Tab-separated table of C-alpha atoms in Angstrom:
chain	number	residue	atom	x	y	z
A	1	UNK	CA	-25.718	9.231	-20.388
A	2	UNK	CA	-22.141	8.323	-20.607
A	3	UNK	CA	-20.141	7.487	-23.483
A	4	UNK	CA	-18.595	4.404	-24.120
A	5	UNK	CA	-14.768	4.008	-24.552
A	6	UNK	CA	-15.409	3.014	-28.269
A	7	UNK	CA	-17.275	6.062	-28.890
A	8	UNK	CA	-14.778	8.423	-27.048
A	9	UNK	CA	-11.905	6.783	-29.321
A	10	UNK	CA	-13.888	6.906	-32.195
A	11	UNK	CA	-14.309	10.728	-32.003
A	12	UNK	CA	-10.801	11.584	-30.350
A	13	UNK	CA	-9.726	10.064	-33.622
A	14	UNK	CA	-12.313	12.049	-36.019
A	15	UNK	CA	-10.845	15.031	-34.230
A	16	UNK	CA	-7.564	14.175	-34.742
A	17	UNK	CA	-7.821	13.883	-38.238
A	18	UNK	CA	-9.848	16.904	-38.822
A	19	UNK	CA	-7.372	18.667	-37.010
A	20	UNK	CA	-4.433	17.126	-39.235
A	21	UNK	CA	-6.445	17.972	-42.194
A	22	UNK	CA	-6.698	21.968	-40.913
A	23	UNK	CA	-3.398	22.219	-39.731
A	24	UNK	CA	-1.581	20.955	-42.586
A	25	UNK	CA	-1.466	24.122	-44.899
A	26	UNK	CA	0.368	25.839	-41.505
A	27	UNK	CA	2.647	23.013	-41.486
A	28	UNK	CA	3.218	22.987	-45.030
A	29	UNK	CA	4.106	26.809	-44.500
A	30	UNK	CA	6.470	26.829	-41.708
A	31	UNK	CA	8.527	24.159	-43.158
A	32	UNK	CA	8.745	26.230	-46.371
A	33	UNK	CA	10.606	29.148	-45.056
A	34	UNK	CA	13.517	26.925	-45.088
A	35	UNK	CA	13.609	26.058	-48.385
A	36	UNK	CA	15.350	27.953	-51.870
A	37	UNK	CA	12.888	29.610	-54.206
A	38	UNK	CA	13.108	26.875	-56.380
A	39	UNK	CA	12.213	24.292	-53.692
A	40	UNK	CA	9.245	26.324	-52.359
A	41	UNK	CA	7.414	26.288	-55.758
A	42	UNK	CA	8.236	22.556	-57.335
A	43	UNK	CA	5.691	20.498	-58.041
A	44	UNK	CA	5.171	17.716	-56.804
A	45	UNK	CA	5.733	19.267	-52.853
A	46	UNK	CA	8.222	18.504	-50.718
A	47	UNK	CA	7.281	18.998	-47.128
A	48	UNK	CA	10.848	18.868	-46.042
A	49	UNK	CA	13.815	20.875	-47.254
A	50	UNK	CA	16.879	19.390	-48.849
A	51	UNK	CA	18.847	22.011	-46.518
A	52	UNK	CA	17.647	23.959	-43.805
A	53	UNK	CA	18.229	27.626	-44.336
A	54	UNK	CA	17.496	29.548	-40.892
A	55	UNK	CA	19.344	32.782	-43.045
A	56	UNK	CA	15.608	33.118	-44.602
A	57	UNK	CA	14.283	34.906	-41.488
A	58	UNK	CA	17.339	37.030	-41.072
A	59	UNK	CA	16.803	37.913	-44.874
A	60	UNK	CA	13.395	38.543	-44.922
A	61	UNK	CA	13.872	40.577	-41.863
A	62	UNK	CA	16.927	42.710	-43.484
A	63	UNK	CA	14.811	43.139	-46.939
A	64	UNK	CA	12.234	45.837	-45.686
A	65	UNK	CA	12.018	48.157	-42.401
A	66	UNK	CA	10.172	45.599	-40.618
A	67	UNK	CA	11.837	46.456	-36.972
A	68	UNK	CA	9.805	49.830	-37.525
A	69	UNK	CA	6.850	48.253	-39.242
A	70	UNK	CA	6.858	45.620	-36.252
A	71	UNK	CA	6.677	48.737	-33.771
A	72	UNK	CA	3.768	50.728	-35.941
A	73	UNK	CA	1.873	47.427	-35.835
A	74	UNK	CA	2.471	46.781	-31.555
A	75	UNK	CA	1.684	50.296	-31.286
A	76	UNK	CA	-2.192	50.341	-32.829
A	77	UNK	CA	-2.725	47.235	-31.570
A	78	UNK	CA	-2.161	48.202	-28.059
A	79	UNK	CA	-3.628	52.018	-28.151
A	80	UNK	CA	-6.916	49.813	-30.141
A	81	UNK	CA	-7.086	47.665	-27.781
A	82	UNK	CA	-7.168	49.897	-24.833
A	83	UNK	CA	-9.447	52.287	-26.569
A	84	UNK	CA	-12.200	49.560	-27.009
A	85	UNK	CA	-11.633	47.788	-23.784
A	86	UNK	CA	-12.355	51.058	-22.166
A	87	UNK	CA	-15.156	52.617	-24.184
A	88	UNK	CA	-17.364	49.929	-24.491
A	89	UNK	CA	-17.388	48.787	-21.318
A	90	UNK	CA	-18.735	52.338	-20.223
A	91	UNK	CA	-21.060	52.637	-22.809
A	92	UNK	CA	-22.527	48.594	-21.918
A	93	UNK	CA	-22.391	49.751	-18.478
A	94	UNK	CA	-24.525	52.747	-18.786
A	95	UNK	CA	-27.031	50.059	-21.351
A	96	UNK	CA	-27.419	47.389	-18.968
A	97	UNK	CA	-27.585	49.181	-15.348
A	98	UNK	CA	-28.993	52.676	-15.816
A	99	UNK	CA	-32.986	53.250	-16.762
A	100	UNK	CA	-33.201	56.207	-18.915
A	101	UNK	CA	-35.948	57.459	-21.744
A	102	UNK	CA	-35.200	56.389	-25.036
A	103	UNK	CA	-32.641	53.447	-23.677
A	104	UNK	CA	-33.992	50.576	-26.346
A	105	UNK	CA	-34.293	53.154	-29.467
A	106	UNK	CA	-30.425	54.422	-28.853
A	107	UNK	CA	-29.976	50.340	-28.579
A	108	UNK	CA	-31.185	49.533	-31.382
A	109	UNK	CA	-29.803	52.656	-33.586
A	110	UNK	CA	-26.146	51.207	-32.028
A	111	UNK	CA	-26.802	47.703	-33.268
A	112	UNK	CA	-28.224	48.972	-36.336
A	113	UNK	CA	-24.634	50.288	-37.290
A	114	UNK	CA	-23.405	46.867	-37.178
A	115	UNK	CA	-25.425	46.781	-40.886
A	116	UNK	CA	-23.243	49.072	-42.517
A	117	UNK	CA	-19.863	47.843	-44.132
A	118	UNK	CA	-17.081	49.039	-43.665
A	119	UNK	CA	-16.416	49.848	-47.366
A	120	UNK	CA	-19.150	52.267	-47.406
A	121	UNK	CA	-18.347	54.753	-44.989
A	122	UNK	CA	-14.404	54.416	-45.827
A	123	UNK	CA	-14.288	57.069	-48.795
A	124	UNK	CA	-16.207	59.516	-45.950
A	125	UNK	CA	-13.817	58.875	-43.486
A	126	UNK	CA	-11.202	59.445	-45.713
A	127	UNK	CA	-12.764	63.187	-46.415
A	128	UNK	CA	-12.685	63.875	-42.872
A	129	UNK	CA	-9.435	62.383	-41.438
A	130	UNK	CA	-8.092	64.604	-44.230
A	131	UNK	CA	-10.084	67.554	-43.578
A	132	UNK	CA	-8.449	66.694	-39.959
A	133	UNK	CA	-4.561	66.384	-41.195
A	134	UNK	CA	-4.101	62.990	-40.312
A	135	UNK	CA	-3.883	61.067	-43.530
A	136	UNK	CA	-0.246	59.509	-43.499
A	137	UNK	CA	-0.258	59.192	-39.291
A	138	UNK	CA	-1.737	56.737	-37.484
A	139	UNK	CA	-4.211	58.306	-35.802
A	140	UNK	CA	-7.070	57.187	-38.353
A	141	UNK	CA	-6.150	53.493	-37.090
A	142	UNK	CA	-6.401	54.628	-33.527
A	143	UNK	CA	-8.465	57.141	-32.523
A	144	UNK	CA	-11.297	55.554	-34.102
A	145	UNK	CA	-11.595	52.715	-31.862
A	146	UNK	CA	-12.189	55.081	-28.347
A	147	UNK	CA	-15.391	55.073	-29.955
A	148	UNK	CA	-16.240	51.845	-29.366
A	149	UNK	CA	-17.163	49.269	-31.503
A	150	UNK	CA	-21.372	48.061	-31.806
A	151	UNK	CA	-20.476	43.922	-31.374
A	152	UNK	CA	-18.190	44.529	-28.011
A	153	UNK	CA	-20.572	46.967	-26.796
A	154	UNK	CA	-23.668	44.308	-27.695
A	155	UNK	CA	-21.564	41.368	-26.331
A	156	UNK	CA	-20.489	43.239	-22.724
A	157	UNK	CA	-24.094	44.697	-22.205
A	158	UNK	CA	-25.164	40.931	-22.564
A	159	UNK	CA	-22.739	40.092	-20.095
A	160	UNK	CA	-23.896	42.723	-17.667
A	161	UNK	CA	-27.401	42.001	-17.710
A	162	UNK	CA	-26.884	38.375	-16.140
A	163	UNK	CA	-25.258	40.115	-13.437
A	164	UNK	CA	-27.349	40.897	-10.062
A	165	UNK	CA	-28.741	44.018	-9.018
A	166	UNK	CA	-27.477	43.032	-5.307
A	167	UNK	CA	-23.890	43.709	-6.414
A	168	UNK	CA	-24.643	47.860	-7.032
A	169	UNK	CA	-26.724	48.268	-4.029
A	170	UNK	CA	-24.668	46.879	-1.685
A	171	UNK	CA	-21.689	49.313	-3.181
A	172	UNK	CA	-24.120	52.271	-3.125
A	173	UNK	CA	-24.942	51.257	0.745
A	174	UNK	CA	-21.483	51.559	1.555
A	175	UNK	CA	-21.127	54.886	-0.145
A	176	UNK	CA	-19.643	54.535	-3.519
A	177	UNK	CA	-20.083	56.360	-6.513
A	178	UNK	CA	-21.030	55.426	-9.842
A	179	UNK	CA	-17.211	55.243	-10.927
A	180	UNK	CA	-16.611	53.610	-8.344
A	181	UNK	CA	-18.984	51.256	-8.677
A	182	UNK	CA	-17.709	50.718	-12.840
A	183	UNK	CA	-14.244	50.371	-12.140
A	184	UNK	CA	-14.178	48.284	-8.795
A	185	UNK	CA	-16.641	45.532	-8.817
A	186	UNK	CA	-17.867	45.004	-12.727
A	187	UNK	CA	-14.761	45.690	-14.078
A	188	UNK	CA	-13.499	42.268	-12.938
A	189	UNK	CA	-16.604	41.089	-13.396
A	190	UNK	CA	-16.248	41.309	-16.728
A	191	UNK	CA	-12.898	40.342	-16.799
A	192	UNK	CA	-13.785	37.108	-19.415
A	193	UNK	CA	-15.551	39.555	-21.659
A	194	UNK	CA	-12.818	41.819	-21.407
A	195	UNK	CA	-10.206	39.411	-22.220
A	196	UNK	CA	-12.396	37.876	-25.037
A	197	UNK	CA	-12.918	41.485	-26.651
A	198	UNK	CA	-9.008	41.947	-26.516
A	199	UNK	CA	-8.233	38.940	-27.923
A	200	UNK	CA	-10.768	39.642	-31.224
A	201	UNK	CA	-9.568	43.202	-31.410
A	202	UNK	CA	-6.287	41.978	-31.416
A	203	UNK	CA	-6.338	39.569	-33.887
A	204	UNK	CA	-8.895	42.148	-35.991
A	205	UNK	CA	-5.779	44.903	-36.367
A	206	UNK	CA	-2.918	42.962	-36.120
A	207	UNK	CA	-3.967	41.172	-39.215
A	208	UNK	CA	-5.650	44.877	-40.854
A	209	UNK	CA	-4.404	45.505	-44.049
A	210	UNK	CA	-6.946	47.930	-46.059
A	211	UNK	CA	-6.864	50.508	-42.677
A	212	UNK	CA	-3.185	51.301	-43.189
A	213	UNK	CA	-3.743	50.711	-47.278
A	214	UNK	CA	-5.952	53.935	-47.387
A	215	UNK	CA	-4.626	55.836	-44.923
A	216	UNK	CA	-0.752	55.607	-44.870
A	217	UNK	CA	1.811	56.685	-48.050
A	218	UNK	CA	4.815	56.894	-45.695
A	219	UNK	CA	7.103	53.456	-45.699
A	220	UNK	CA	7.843	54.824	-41.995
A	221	UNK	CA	4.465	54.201	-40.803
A	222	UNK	CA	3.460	50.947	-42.270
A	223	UNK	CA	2.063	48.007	-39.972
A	224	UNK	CA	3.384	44.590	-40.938
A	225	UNK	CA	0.418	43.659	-42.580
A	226	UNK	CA	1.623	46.156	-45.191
A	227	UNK	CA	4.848	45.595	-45.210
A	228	UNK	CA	4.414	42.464	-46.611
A	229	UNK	CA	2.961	43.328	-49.225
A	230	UNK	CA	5.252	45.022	-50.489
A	231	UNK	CA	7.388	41.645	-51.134
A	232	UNK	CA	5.112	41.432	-54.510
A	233	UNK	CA	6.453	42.926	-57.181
A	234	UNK	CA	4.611	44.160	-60.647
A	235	UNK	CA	6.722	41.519	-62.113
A	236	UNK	CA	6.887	38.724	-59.493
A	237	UNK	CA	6.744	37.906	-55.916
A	238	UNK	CA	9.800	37.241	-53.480
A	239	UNK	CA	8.039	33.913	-52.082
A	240	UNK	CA	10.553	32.865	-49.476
A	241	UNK	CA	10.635	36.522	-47.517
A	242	UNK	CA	6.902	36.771	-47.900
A	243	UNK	CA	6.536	32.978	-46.101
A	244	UNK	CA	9.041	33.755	-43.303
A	245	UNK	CA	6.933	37.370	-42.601
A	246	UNK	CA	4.030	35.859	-42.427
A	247	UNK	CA	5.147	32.925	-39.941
A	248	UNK	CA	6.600	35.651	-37.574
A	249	UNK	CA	3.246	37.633	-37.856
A	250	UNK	CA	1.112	34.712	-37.182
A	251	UNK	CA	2.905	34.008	-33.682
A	252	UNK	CA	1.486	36.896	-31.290
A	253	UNK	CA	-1.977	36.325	-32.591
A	254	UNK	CA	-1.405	32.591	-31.673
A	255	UNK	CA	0.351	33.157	-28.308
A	256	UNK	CA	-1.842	36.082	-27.074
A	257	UNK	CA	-5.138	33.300	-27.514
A	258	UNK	CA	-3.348	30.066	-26.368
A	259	UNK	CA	-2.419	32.566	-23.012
A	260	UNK	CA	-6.363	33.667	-22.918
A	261	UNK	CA	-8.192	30.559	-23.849
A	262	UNK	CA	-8.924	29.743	-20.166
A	263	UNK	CA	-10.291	33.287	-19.501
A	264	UNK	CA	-12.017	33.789	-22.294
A	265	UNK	CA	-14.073	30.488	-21.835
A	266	UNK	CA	-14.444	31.332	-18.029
A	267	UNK	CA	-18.118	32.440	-17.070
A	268	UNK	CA	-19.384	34.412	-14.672
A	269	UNK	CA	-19.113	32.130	-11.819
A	270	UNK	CA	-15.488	32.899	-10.725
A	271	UNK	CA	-16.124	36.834	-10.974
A	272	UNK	CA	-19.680	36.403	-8.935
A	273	UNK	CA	-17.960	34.402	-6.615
């Protein structure tokens, strides 16, 4: 049944305005890191300022290490990212195409994890990174994640399982290994999962700030989520510096998904084909 013009308009303009409505806080935000101190907190707002100071950034930049906390942050992200991209595509590979006893009980045991906060296991993971020496390195923020994580492995097993058998057999007629047969056909085939489990990781530790809370003391190691933080005070809170961080640390998250949207909602078709 197709719509009618009316209705399309009608619901391009609900859209709109729910959009508007969403977007505005964002808006309200970026335009504030021009502004003075003063202008930032009057009441009633101003959305525009009365002069616009581009120094803010360069400020804000200048007040903290944030060149170094900017490389601590690229750096886990990346090394995360890698580390779940690879493990959990191995371990939903081995789920969805191998038969083996006891398959749906180690299944379900995974997913079961998925339970337990994250708060609840963080004062035992704290005993053993430190039992290990690395409290005040990053390893706790990056070793962890060659692990795997329960979700990515759930959501690229699901992926798998829609896949033919046809695809294996044919690779194992023409004589290649199990590897082989991983890496150089379901590899791409997973390529929108991939991309989609990138993109949440991504976002997930870019934006961490307990992780490096708990395990870092060192002003040399901090991420940028921590860094700004440190813009409040026990007695107040720099608001300008902490606005202009926070618009530069909302950018990658927003490029990275506006580059990966199309892949992300891409199905299996292209990859089959």
């Amino acid at each position: 049944m197709r719509m009618s013009k009316k209705a399309k308009v009608v619901i391009y303009v609900l859209l709109t305005l729910v959009a508007i409505y969403f977007m505005a806080p964002f808006v309200y935000l970026f335009f504030s890191t021009f502004k003075t101190e003063a202008e930032a907190i009057a009441y009633p707002p101003k959305l525009f300022p009365s002069k616009w100071l581009v120094s803010n950034f360069i400020e804000a930049w200048k007040a903290q290490p944030f060149g170094t906390y900017l490389w601590n942050s690229i750096l886990v992200t990346v090394l995360t990212t890698a580390g779940q991209i690879i493990s959990c595509s191995l371990v939903a590979y081995g789920f969805a195409r191998f038969e083996f006893k006891g398959k749906n009980i180690l299944f379900m045991i995974l997913l079961s994890t998925m339970m337990i906060p994250w708060d609840v296991t963080m004062i035992p993971q704290y005993m053993e990174f430190n039992l290990f020496g690395w409290i005040n390195t990053l390893k706790p923020l990056i070793i962890p994640a060659w692990f795997g994580s329960a979700y990515y492995i759930f959501l690229m097993r699901q992926f798998l399982m829609g896949v033919p058998k046809d695809f294996e057999e044919a690779a194992l007629i023409d004589g290649a290994n199990q590897f082989q047969i991983y890496w150089k056909i379901f590899m791409p085939i997973l390529k929108p999962s991939l991309i989609l489990v990138g993109v949440l990781n991504m976002i997930t530790v870019w934006n961490d700030y307990l992780g490096p809370l708990i395990f870092l003391q060192d002003r040399k190691k901090y991420t940028l989520a921590l860094g700004l933080a440190s813009f409040k005070g026990v007695h107040e809170t720099q608001i300008i510096p902490m606005l202009c961080i926070t618009v530069i640390m909302i950018i990658p998250p927003i490029i990275v998904f506006i580059i990966a949207q199309k892949y992300i909602v891409e199905g299996t078709g292209g990859a089959i084909k």
